[in-house]
Tab-separated table of C-alpha atoms and ligand atoms in Angstrom:
chain	number	residue	atom	x	y	z
J	27	MET	CA	-21.082	114.028	46.434
J	28	GLY	CA	-19.339	112.811	43.280
J	29	VAL	CA	-16.044	113.710	41.579
J	30	THR	CA	-16.739	114.708	37.399
J	31	TRP	CA	-14.258	113.693	34.730
J	32	HIS	CA	-12.800	117.266	32.051
J	33	TRP	CA	-10.783	117.149	29.279
J	34	THR	CA	-9.683	120.650	28.190
J	35	ALA	CA	-9.171	120.071	24.565
J	36	GLY	CA	-5.560	121.634	24.464
J	37	TRP	CA	-2.111	119.473	23.596
J	38	ASP	CA	-0.586	120.150	27.568
J	39	LEU	CA	-0.958	120.952	31.378
J	40	GLU	CA	0.418	123.613	31.271
J	41	ARG	CA	-0.306	125.869	28.118
J	42	GLY	CA	-4.228	124.521	27.995
J	43	CYS	CA	-4.791	123.887	31.988
J	44	SER	CA	-2.605	125.575	34.011
J	45	LYS	CA	-2.507	129.309	32.134
J	46	VAL	CA	-6.107	129.395	32.526
J	47	LEU	CA	-7.515	127.813	35.500
J	48	GLY	CA	-4.837	127.488	38.082
J	49	GLY	CA	-2.901	130.071	40.123
J	50	ALA	CA	-3.246	134.024	40.828
J	51	ASN	CA	-2.736	135.325	36.950
J	52	ALA	CA	-4.975	132.770	35.404
J	53	SER	CA	-6.140	133.907	32.031
J	54	ARG	CA	-9.862	132.335	33.343
J	55	LYS	CA	-9.785	133.312	37.145
J	56	GLY	CA	-13.344	134.232	38.547
J	57	LYS	CA	-15.263	132.734	35.045
J	58	ALA	CA	-13.829	128.889	35.430
J	59	SER	CA	-12.068	126.698	38.016
J	60	ALA	CA	-11.046	123.309	38.974
J	61	HIS	CA	-9.511	121.060	41.997
J	62	PHE	CA	-6.980	119.938	39.714
J	63	GLY	CA	-5.779	119.078	35.927
J	64	VAL	CA	-2.935	115.688	34.772
J	65	GLY	CA	-0.641	115.853	32.079
J	66	ARG	CA	-0.382	113.802	29.482
J	67	SER	CA	3.015	111.788	30.926
J	68	PHE	CA	4.617	111.754	34.054
J	69	GLU	CA	6.911	114.405	33.598
J	70	GLU	CA	3.504	117.000	33.677
J	71	GLY	CA	2.141	115.744	36.318
J	72	ILE	CA	-0.718	116.713	38.604
J	73	ASP	CA	-1.868	120.071	39.105
J	74	ARG	CA	-4.495	121.328	41.638
J	75	TYR	CA	-5.659	125.033	41.377
J	76	VAL	CA	-7.883	124.401	44.134
J	77	THR	CA	-8.103	122.550	47.717
J	78	ILE	CA	-10.412	119.632	47.819
J	79	GLU	CA	-12.054	120.856	51.074
J	80	ASN	CA	-13.102	124.247	48.719
J	81	ARG	CA	-15.635	124.464	45.546
J	82	SER	CA	-14.151	125.299	41.771
J	83	TRP	CA	-16.497	126.399	39.643
J	84	HIS	CA	-16.179	123.802	36.997
J	85	ALA	CA	-19.425	122.697	35.828
J	86	GLY	CA	-21.979	124.965	36.486
J	87	ALA	CA	-23.757	126.093	32.486
J	88	ASN	CA	-26.910	125.105	32.171
J	89	GLN	CA	-26.212	122.619	33.711
J	90	THR	CA	-29.560	119.618	34.059
J	91	LEU	CA	-29.093	116.420	36.275
J	92	ARG	CA	-26.574	116.490	39.325
J	93	TRP	CA	-24.231	113.609	41.034
J	94	ASP	CA	-26.336	111.133	40.771
J	95	GLY	CA	-28.735	111.145	37.555
J	96	LYS	CA	-31.258	113.428	39.558
J	97	PRO	CA	-32.144	116.841	37.959
J	98	CYS	CA	-30.157	119.490	39.485
J	99	VAL	CA	-32.518	121.552	40.727
J	100	MET	CA	-34.836	119.806	43.355
J	101	ASN	CA	-37.640	121.090	45.941
J	102	GLY	CA	-35.936	125.144	44.855
J	103	VAL	CA	-32.446	123.869	45.885
J	104	ARG	CA	-29.645	124.438	43.572
J	105	TYR	CA	-27.255	121.487	43.359
J	106	SER	CA	-24.098	122.486	41.004
J	107	GLY	CA	-21.841	120.444	40.542
J	108	ALA	CA	-19.558	123.465	40.733
J	109	SER	CA	-20.789	123.007	44.540
J	110	THR	CA	-20.684	119.701	44.455
J	111	THR	CA	-18.718	118.006	43.589
J	112	ILE	CA	-14.584	117.964	42.660
J	113	GLY	CA	-13.984	118.554	39.278
J	114	ILE	CA	-11.004	117.320	37.468
J	115	GLU	CA	-10.182	118.095	33.795
J	116	THR	CA	-7.119	115.783	31.909
J	117	VAL	CA	-5.565	116.832	29.028
J	118	ASN	CA	-7.202	115.648	26.058
J	119	ILE	CA	-7.003	117.186	23.083
J	120	GLY	CA	-10.813	115.427	22.479
J	121	TYR	CA	-11.535	114.630	19.495
J	122	ALA	CA	-10.427	114.834	15.462
J	123	ARG	CA	-11.037	117.551	13.635
J	124	LYS	CA	-10.808	121.244	11.750
J	125	ASN	CA	-6.605	120.621	11.910
J	126	VAL	CA	-6.723	118.046	14.818
J	127	LYS	CA	-6.232	114.480	12.870
J	128	ALA	CA	-6.385	111.385	14.740
J	129	LYS	CA	-4.442	108.157	15.428
J	130	GLU	CA	-5.184	104.692	14.170
J	131	ASP	CA	-5.852	104.426	18.264
J	132	TRP	CA	-8.232	106.890	18.542
J	133	ILE	CA	-12.333	105.803	20.321
J	134	LEU	CA	-14.573	106.222	18.127
J	135	ALA	CA	-18.102	106.990	20.500
J	136	ALA	CA	-21.781	109.389	20.164
J	137	PRO	CA	-21.707	112.388	22.905
J	138	ALA	CA	-24.619	112.620	25.280
J	139	ASN	CA	-27.562	112.944	22.084
J	140	GLY	CA	-25.702	110.523	19.909
J	141	LYS	CA	-26.202	112.530	16.626
J	142	VAL	CA	-22.897	112.899	16.311
J	143	GLU	CA	-20.324	109.871	16.430
J	144	TYR	CA	-16.638	111.681	16.809
J	145	LEU	CA	-12.798	110.176	17.339
J	146	ILE	CA	-11.482	110.511	20.133
J	147	GLN	CA	-7.945	110.724	21.608
J	148	PRO	CA	-7.109	108.306	24.318
J	149	TRP	CA	-5.731	108.467	27.592
J	150	THR	CA	-2.053	107.731	28.417
J	151	GLU	CA	-0.879	104.088	30.360
J	152	GLU	CA	1.036	106.717	32.722
J	153	GLN	CA	-2.442	110.024	32.514
J	154	ILE	CA	-4.403	106.500	33.677
J	155	GLU	CA	-2.496	105.178	36.634
J	156	MET	CA	-2.332	109.305	37.441
J	157	MET	CA	-5.636	109.746	37.386
J	158	ILE	CA	-6.112	106.136	40.030
J	159	ALA	CA	-3.669	107.683	41.812
J	160	LEU	CA	-5.448	110.948	42.754
J	161	GLY	CA	-9.178	108.928	43.102
J	162	LYS	CA	-7.872	107.509	45.307
J	163	HIS	CA	-6.189	110.743	47.103
J	164	ILE	CA	-10.251	112.312	46.925
J	165	GLN	CA	-10.858	108.472	48.082
J	166	GLU	CA	-8.423	109.160	52.013
J	167	ARG	CA	-10.431	112.855	52.489
J	168	TRP	CA	-14.080	111.655	51.254
J	169	THR	CA	-14.225	108.118	52.103
J	170	HIS	CA	-17.653	107.573	51.164
J	171	LEU	CA	-17.294	108.828	47.793
J	172	THR	CA	-17.830	104.596	45.588
J	173	TRP	CA	-17.167	103.910	42.366
J	174	GLU	CA	-21.080	105.241	41.294
J	175	ASP	CA	-20.848	108.956	41.663
J	176	HIS	CA	-17.884	109.022	39.399
J	177	HIS	CA	-18.976	110.895	36.192
J	178	ASP	CA	-18.698	113.433	33.480
J	179	HIS	CA	-18.829	116.251	32.360
J	180	GLN	CA	-20.747	115.803	30.055
J	181	ASP	CA	-23.428	113.636	32.457
J	182	LEU	CA	-24.029	116.998	33.708
J	183	CYS	CA	-24.440	119.137	30.479
J	184	ALA	CA	-25.656	116.680	28.548
J	185	GLY	CA	-26.186	118.058	24.923
J	186	TYR	CA	-24.573	121.667	25.678
J	187	LYS	CA	-21.077	119.890	27.551
J	188	THR	CA	-18.602	116.786	25.277
J	189	ASP	CA	-15.585	116.603	28.398
J	190	SER	CA	-15.361	114.023	28.113
J	191	ILE	CA	-16.774	111.005	25.653
J	192	GLY	CA	-14.974	107.938	25.551
J	193	PHE	CA	-13.433	108.495	29.367
J	194	PRO	CA	-12.147	105.357	31.427
J	195	PHE	CA	-14.690	104.755	33.853
J	196	ALA	CA	-13.908	101.240	33.707
J	197	ARG	CA	-9.971	100.802	33.922
J	198	VAL	CA	-9.660	104.211	35.619
J	199	LEU	CA	-12.641	103.280	38.723
J	200	ARG	CA	-10.663	99.678	39.034
J	201	GLY	CA	-8.009	101.215	40.106
J	202	ILE	CA	-9.188	103.529	42.407
J	203	TYR	CA	-11.452	101.149	44.119
J	204	ASN	CA	-9.117	97.925	44.067
J	205	ASP	CA	-11.954	95.780	42.464
J	206	PRO	CA	-10.876	94.209	38.730
J	207	SER	CA	-15.470	93.029	39.115
J	208	ILE	CA	-16.903	97.133	38.765
J	209	PRO	CA	-18.721	96.136	34.891
J	210	ASP	CA	-18.164	97.832	32.265
J	211	MET	CA	-20.563	99.882	32.307
J	212	TRP	CA	-19.506	102.421	29.812
J	213	SER	CA	-17.190	100.572	26.598
J	214	PRO	CA	-20.215	98.733	25.318
J	215	PHE	CA	-22.881	101.894	24.931
J	216	LEU	CA	-20.230	104.192	23.012
J	217	THR	CA	-21.384	103.947	19.210
J	218	ILE	CA	-24.601	105.235	17.722
J	219	GLU	CA	-25.533	101.611	16.465
J	220	GLN	CA	-24.751	100.301	20.527
J	221	ARG	CA	-26.692	101.818	22.075
J	222	GLN	CA	-29.856	101.155	19.771
J	223	GLU	CA	-28.832	97.448	19.343
J	224	ALA	CA	-29.175	97.114	23.516
J	225	LEU	CA	-32.891	99.312	23.162
J	226	ILE	CA	-34.136	96.705	20.709
J	227	LYS	CA	-32.896	93.869	22.812
J	228	LEU	CA	-34.661	95.982	26.080
J	229	GLY	CA	-37.649	95.545	23.526
J	230	TYR	CA	-37.984	98.925	22.630
J	231	ASP	CA	-39.199	99.031	18.860
J	232	LEU	CA	-36.842	101.029	16.662
J	233	GLY	CA	-38.770	100.849	13.749
J	234	LYS	CA	-38.372	99.705	10.298
J	235	TRP	CA	-35.046	101.089	10.875
J	236	GLY	CA	-33.194	99.353	13.340
J	237	ALA	CA	-29.535	99.328	14.412
J	238	ASP	CA	-28.501	101.434	11.165
J	239	GLY	CA	-26.234	103.899	12.912
J	240	ASP	CA	-28.762	106.969	12.103
J	241	TRP	CA	-29.970	108.565	15.441
J	242	GLY	CA	-33.030	109.561	14.309
J	243	ARG	CA	-36.590	109.919	15.954
J	244	ALA	CA	-36.848	106.139	16.691
J	245	SER	CA	-34.034	106.085	18.346
J	246	ASP	CA	-34.959	109.211	20.495
J	247	ALA	CA	-38.342	107.855	21.822
J	248	ALA	CA	-36.872	104.986	22.806
J	249	LEU	CA	-34.054	105.916	24.549
J	250	ARG	CA	-36.905	108.528	26.694
J	251	ASP	CA	-39.227	105.621	26.768
J	252	PHE	CA	-36.786	103.468	28.455
J	253	GLN	CA	-35.983	106.262	31.040
J	254	VAL	CA	-39.455	106.698	31.339
J	255	ASP	CA	-40.148	102.736	31.988
J	256	LYS	CA	-36.775	103.351	35.254
J	257	GLY	CA	-38.581	106.627	36.691
J	258	MET	CA	-35.446	108.244	35.182
J	259	VAL	CA	-34.726	112.059	34.014
J	260	GLU	CA	-37.033	112.239	30.400
J	261	ASN	CA	-34.181	113.771	28.144
J	262	GLY	CA	-33.304	111.804	25.311
J	263	MET	CA	-29.658	112.140	26.036
J	264	TRP	CA	-27.505	109.064	27.019
J	265	THR	CA	-26.173	109.744	29.757
J	266	THR	CA	-23.247	107.609	31.970
J	267	PHE	CA	-26.804	107.125	33.874
J	268	VAL	CA	-28.595	105.566	31.371
J	269	SER	CA	-25.429	103.496	30.624
J	270	LYS	CA	-26.246	102.328	33.765
J	271	ALA	CA	-29.687	101.481	33.906
J	272	VAL	CA	-28.946	99.243	29.972
J	273	TYR	CA	-26.224	97.223	31.778
J	274	ARG	CA	-27.993	96.190	34.433
J	275	ALA	CA	-31.058	95.477	32.700
J	276	LEU	CA	-29.407	93.571	29.972
J	277	GLU	CA	-28.235	91.872	32.584
J	278	LYS	CA	-31.543	90.441	34.765
J	279	LYS	CA	-32.933	90.300	31.432
J	280	SER	CA	-29.934	87.157	30.793
J	281	ASN	CA	-30.793	85.835	33.756
J	282	ALA	CA	-34.497	86.060	33.298
E	316	LIG	ZN1	-15.291	120.835	31.093
Protein backbone atom coordinates (compact mmCIF):
# COMPACT_ATOMS: atom_id res chain seq x y z
CA MET A 1 0.00 0.00 0.00
CA GLY A 2 2.97 2.31 0.19
CA VAL A 3 6.71 2.78 0.27
CA THR A 4 8.56 3.50 3.51
CA TRP A 5 11.96 5.20 3.27
CA HIS A 6 14.54 4.67 5.99
CA TRP A 7 18.09 5.65 6.79
CA THR A 8 20.70 3.20 8.02
CA ALA A 9 22.47 5.62 10.40
CA GLY A 10 25.66 3.99 9.07
CA TRP A 11 28.40 5.05 6.67
CA ASP A 12 28.26 2.30 4.04
CA LEU A 13 26.04 -0.34 2.53
CA GLU A 14 28.21 -3.37 3.25
CA ARG A 15 28.75 -3.03 7.00
CA GLY A 16 25.95 -0.68 7.93
CA CYS A 17 23.13 -2.47 6.17
CA SER A 18 23.80 -5.68 4.22
CA LYS A 19 25.52 -7.53 7.06
CA VAL A 20 22.70 -6.57 9.38
CA LEU A 21 19.67 -7.14 7.15
CA GLY A 22 20.69 -9.36 4.25
CA GLY A 23 21.85 -12.89 3.57
CA ALA A 24 21.75 -16.14 5.51
CA ASN A 25 23.89 -14.82 8.35
CA ALA A 26 22.38 -11.36 8.77
CA SER A 27 22.95 -10.27 12.35
CA ARG A 28 19.33 -9.17 12.80
CA LYS A 29 17.81 -12.15 10.98
CA GLY A 30 14.33 -12.83 12.36
CA LYS A 31 14.17 -9.38 13.99
CA ALA A 32 14.55 -6.79 11.24
CA SER A 33 14.81 -6.66 7.49
CA ALA A 34 14.09 -4.42 4.52
CA HIS A 35 13.33 -4.99 0.88
CA PHE A 36 16.23 -2.92 -0.40
CA GLY A 37 19.31 -1.04 0.70
CA VAL A 38 20.53 1.86 -1.44
CA GLY A 39 24.22 2.77 -1.22
CA ARG A 40 25.68 6.26 -1.51
CA SER A 41 27.46 5.59 -4.82
CA PHE A 42 26.91 3.61 -8.00
CA GLU A 43 29.87 1.50 -6.88
CA GLU A 44 27.98 0.46 -3.75
CA GLY A 45 24.80 0.06 -5.76
CA ILE A 46 21.50 -1.33 -4.50
CA ASP A 47 21.07 -4.55 -2.55
CA ARG A 48 17.83 -6.51 -2.40
CA TYR A 49 17.17 -8.50 0.76
CA VAL A 50 13.50 -9.44 0.29
CA THR A 51 11.50 -9.68 -2.94
CA ILE A 52 8.72 -7.11 -3.33
CA GLU A 53 6.03 -9.80 -3.30
CA ASN A 54 7.09 -10.71 0.23
CA ARG A 55 7.00 -8.95 3.57
CA SER A 56 10.02 -7.49 5.22
CA TRP A 57 10.08 -6.59 8.91
CA HIS A 58 11.05 -2.94 8.52
CA ALA A 59 8.45 -0.89 10.40
CA GLY A 60 6.57 -2.74 13.09
CA ALA A 61 7.68 -1.65 16.55
CA ASN A 62 5.96 1.36 18.08
CA GLN A 63 3.97 2.11 14.95
CA THR A 64 0.97 4.40 15.42
CA LEU A 65 -0.02 5.42 11.89
CA ARG A 66 -0.39 3.48 8.67
CA TRP A 67 0.69 4.37 5.13
CA ASP A 68 -2.00 7.01 4.64
CA GLY A 69 -1.75 8.69 8.04
CA LYS A 70 -4.79 6.92 9.47
CA PRO A 71 -4.48 4.94 12.72
CA CYS A 72 -2.35 1.82 12.48
CA VAL A 73 -5.09 -0.18 14.19
CA MET A 74 -8.64 0.22 12.86
CA ASN A 75 -11.64 -2.01 13.65
CA GLY A 76 -9.36 -4.54 15.25
CA VAL A 77 -7.15 -4.81 12.16
CA ARG A 78 -3.50 -3.93 12.55
CA TYR A 79 -2.05 -2.40 9.38
CA SER A 80 1.61 -2.78 10.26
CA GLY A 81 4.15 -1.19 7.97
CA ALA A 82 5.88 -4.54 7.79
CA SER A 83 2.88 -6.12 6.10
CA THR A 84 1.62 -3.18 4.03
CA THR A 85 4.59 -1.28 2.66
CA ILE A 86 7.87 -1.76 0.82
CA GLY A 87 10.80 -0.86 3.08
CA ILE A 88 13.85 0.82 1.58
CA GLU A 89 16.99 1.55 3.58
CA THR A 90 19.20 4.34 2.30
CA VAL A 91 22.76 4.67 3.50
CA ASN A 92 22.87 7.90 5.47
CA ILE A 93 24.60 8.51 8.78
CA GLY A 94 21.60 10.53 9.97
CA TYR A 95 22.22 13.63 12.06
CA ALA A 96 25.34 15.28 13.41
CA ARG A 97 26.21 14.18 16.94
CA LYS A 98 29.20 13.14 18.99
CA ASN A 99 31.76 11.65 16.59
CA VAL A 100 29.65 12.65 13.57
CA LYS A 101 30.66 16.13 12.44
CA ALA A 102 28.35 18.06 10.11
CA LYS A 103 29.64 19.50 6.85
CA GLU A 104 28.55 22.78 5.31
CA ASP A 105 25.85 21.30 3.09
CA TRP A 106 24.04 19.35 5.81
CA ILE A 107 20.30 19.96 6.11
CA LEU A 108 18.74 21.67 9.15
CA ALA A 109 15.55 19.82 10.07
CA ALA A 110 13.41 18.86 13.05
CA PRO A 111 11.96 15.43 13.74
CA ALA A 112 8.21 14.91 13.91
CA ASN A 113 8.02 15.90 17.58
CA GLY A 114 9.56 19.30 16.76
CA LYS A 115 11.54 19.38 20.00
CA VAL A 116 15.02 19.79 18.51
CA GLU A 117 16.72 20.56 15.23
CA TYR A 118 19.41 18.39 13.72
CA LEU A 119 21.90 18.77 10.90
CA ILE A 120 21.24 15.90 8.50
CA GLN A 121 23.66 14.37 6.01
CA PRO A 122 22.34 15.00 2.50
CA TRP A 123 21.67 12.08 0.17
CA THR A 124 24.15 11.98 -2.76
CA GLU A 125 23.30 12.66 -6.40
CA GLU A 126 24.13 9.07 -7.38
CA GLN A 127 21.98 7.83 -4.53
CA ILE A 128 19.03 9.97 -5.59
CA GLU A 129 19.39 8.57 -9.11
CA MET A 130 19.34 5.03 -7.73
CA MET A 131 16.37 5.77 -5.46
CA ILE A 132 14.45 7.01 -8.49
CA ALA A 133 15.35 3.90 -10.51
CA LEU A 134 14.30 1.68 -7.61
CA GLY A 135 11.03 3.56 -7.21
CA LYS A 136 10.27 2.97 -10.89
CA HIS A 137 11.06 -0.72 -10.45
CA ILE A 138 8.58 -1.00 -7.56
CA GLN A 139 6.03 0.95 -9.55
CA GLU A 140 6.22 -1.57 -12.42
CA ARG A 141 5.11 -4.30 -10.03
CA TRP A 142 2.71 -2.31 -7.84
CA THR A 143 1.21 -0.03 -10.47
CA HIS A 144 -1.56 1.34 -8.22
CA LEU A 145 0.92 3.24 -6.06
CA THR A 146 1.13 7.01 -6.49
CA TRP A 147 3.54 9.63 -5.19
CA GLU A 148 1.12 10.16 -2.30
CA ASP A 149 1.89 6.67 -1.00
CA HIS A 150 5.51 7.45 -0.08
CA HIS A 151 6.52 8.37 3.46
CA ASP A 152 9.37 7.73 5.85
CA HIS A 153 9.76 5.53 8.89
CA GLN A 154 9.14 8.37 11.37
CA ASP A 155 5.78 9.08 9.70
CA LEU A 156 4.60 5.65 10.84
CA CYS A 157 6.38 5.74 14.21
CA ALA A 158 6.35 9.47 14.97
CA GLY A 159 8.19 10.39 18.14
CA TYR A 160 9.92 6.99 18.24
CA LYS A 161 11.90 6.94 15.00
CA THR A 162 13.79 9.79 13.33
CA ASP A 163 14.56 8.28 9.93
CA SER A 164 14.49 9.86 7.51
CA ILE A 165 14.29 13.54 8.50
CA GLY A 166 15.12 15.79 5.55
CA PHE A 167 14.57 13.06 2.95
CA PRO A 168 14.50 14.60 -0.57
CA PHE A 169 10.91 13.53 -1.25
CA ALA A 170 10.15 16.11 -3.95
CA ARG A 171 13.20 15.24 -6.06
CA VAL A 172 12.82 11.49 -5.69
CA LEU A 173 9.07 11.44 -6.34
CA ARG A 174 9.28 13.80 -9.33
CA GLY A 175 11.87 11.40 -10.75
CA ILE A 176 9.95 8.19 -10.08
CA TYR A 177 6.68 9.53 -11.50
CA ASN A 178 8.24 11.62 -14.30
CA ASP A 179 6.23 14.54 -13.01
CA PRO A 180 8.06 17.80 -12.32
CA SER A 181 4.76 19.36 -11.21
CA ILE A 182 4.67 17.36 -7.96
CA PRO A 183 4.84 20.15 -5.38
CA ASP A 184 7.57 20.23 -2.76
CA MET A 185 5.38 19.82 0.32
CA TRP A 186 8.28 18.79 2.55
CA SER A 187 11.17 21.26 2.50
CA PRO A 188 9.06 24.34 3.40
CA PHE A 189 8.41 22.77 6.83
CA LEU A 190 11.73 21.29 7.90
CA THR A 191 12.54 23.68 10.72
CA ILE A 192 10.59 24.51 13.86
CA GLU A 193 10.27 28.17 12.87
CA GLN A 194 8.92 27.30 9.41
CA ARG A 195 6.28 25.09 11.04
CA GLN A 196 5.28 27.79 13.50
CA GLU A 197 5.06 30.43 10.76
CA ALA A 198 2.84 28.15 8.68
CA LEU A 199 0.46 27.59 11.59
CA ILE A 200 0.29 31.33 12.28
CA LYS A 201 -0.45 32.00 8.58
CA LEU A 202 -3.30 29.51 8.83
CA GLY A 203 -4.76 31.46 11.74
CA TYR A 204 -3.61 29.35 14.69
CA ASP A 205 -2.67 31.26 17.80
CA LEU A 206 0.84 30.76 19.10
CA GLY A 207 0.34 33.32 21.83
CA LYS A 208 2.89 35.97 22.67
CA TRP A 209 5.74 33.66 21.69
CA GLY A 210 4.93 33.48 17.98
CA ALA A 211 7.42 31.77 15.68
CA ASP A 212 10.31 31.66 18.14
CA GLY A 213 11.90 28.39 17.04
CA ASP A 214 11.00 26.75 20.33
CA TRP A 215 8.25 24.13 20.06
CA GLY A 216 6.41 24.72 23.30
CA ARG A 217 2.92 24.18 24.59
CA ALA A 218 1.30 26.80 22.31
CA SER A 219 2.86 25.25 19.19
CA ASP A 220 1.80 21.78 20.27
CA ALA A 221 -1.77 22.96 20.91
CA ALA A 222 -1.92 24.77 17.54
CA LEU A 223 -0.75 21.69 15.64
CA ARG A 224 -3.24 19.51 17.50
CA ASP A 225 -6.03 21.97 16.69
CA PHE A 226 -5.01 21.85 13.03
CA GLN A 227 -5.07 18.05 13.06
CA VAL A 228 -8.54 18.03 14.64
CA ASP A 229 -9.79 20.63 12.14
CA LYS A 230 -8.57 18.47 9.26
CA GLY A 231 -9.97 15.22 10.67
CA MET A 232 -6.49 13.80 11.14
CA VAL A 233 -5.11 11.72 13.99
CA GLU A 234 -4.39 14.20 16.79
CA ASN A 235 -0.90 13.35 18.00
CA GLY A 236 1.03 16.63 17.89
CA MET A 237 3.50 15.12 15.42
CA TRP A 238 4.62 16.92 12.27
CA THR A 239 4.57 14.03 9.80
CA THR A 240 4.54 13.93 6.01
CA PHE A 241 0.74 13.76 6.35
CA VAL A 242 0.73 17.06 8.25
CA SER A 243 3.17 18.68 5.79
CA LYS A 244 0.84 17.84 2.92
CA ALA A 245 -2.27 19.06 4.72
CA VAL A 246 -0.58 22.31 5.80
CA TYR A 247 0.78 22.88 2.29
CA ARG A 248 -2.69 22.41 0.79
CA ALA A 249 -4.35 24.60 3.41
CA LEU A 250 -1.85 27.40 2.70
CA GLU A 251 -2.43 27.00 -1.04
CA LYS A 252 -6.21 27.17 -0.55
CA LYS A 253 -5.82 30.27 1.59
CA SER A 254 -3.66 32.07 -0.97
CA ASN A 255 -6.12 31.18 -3.75
CA ALA A 256 -9.09 32.38 -1.74
ZN1 LIG B 1 13.84 2.86 9.85
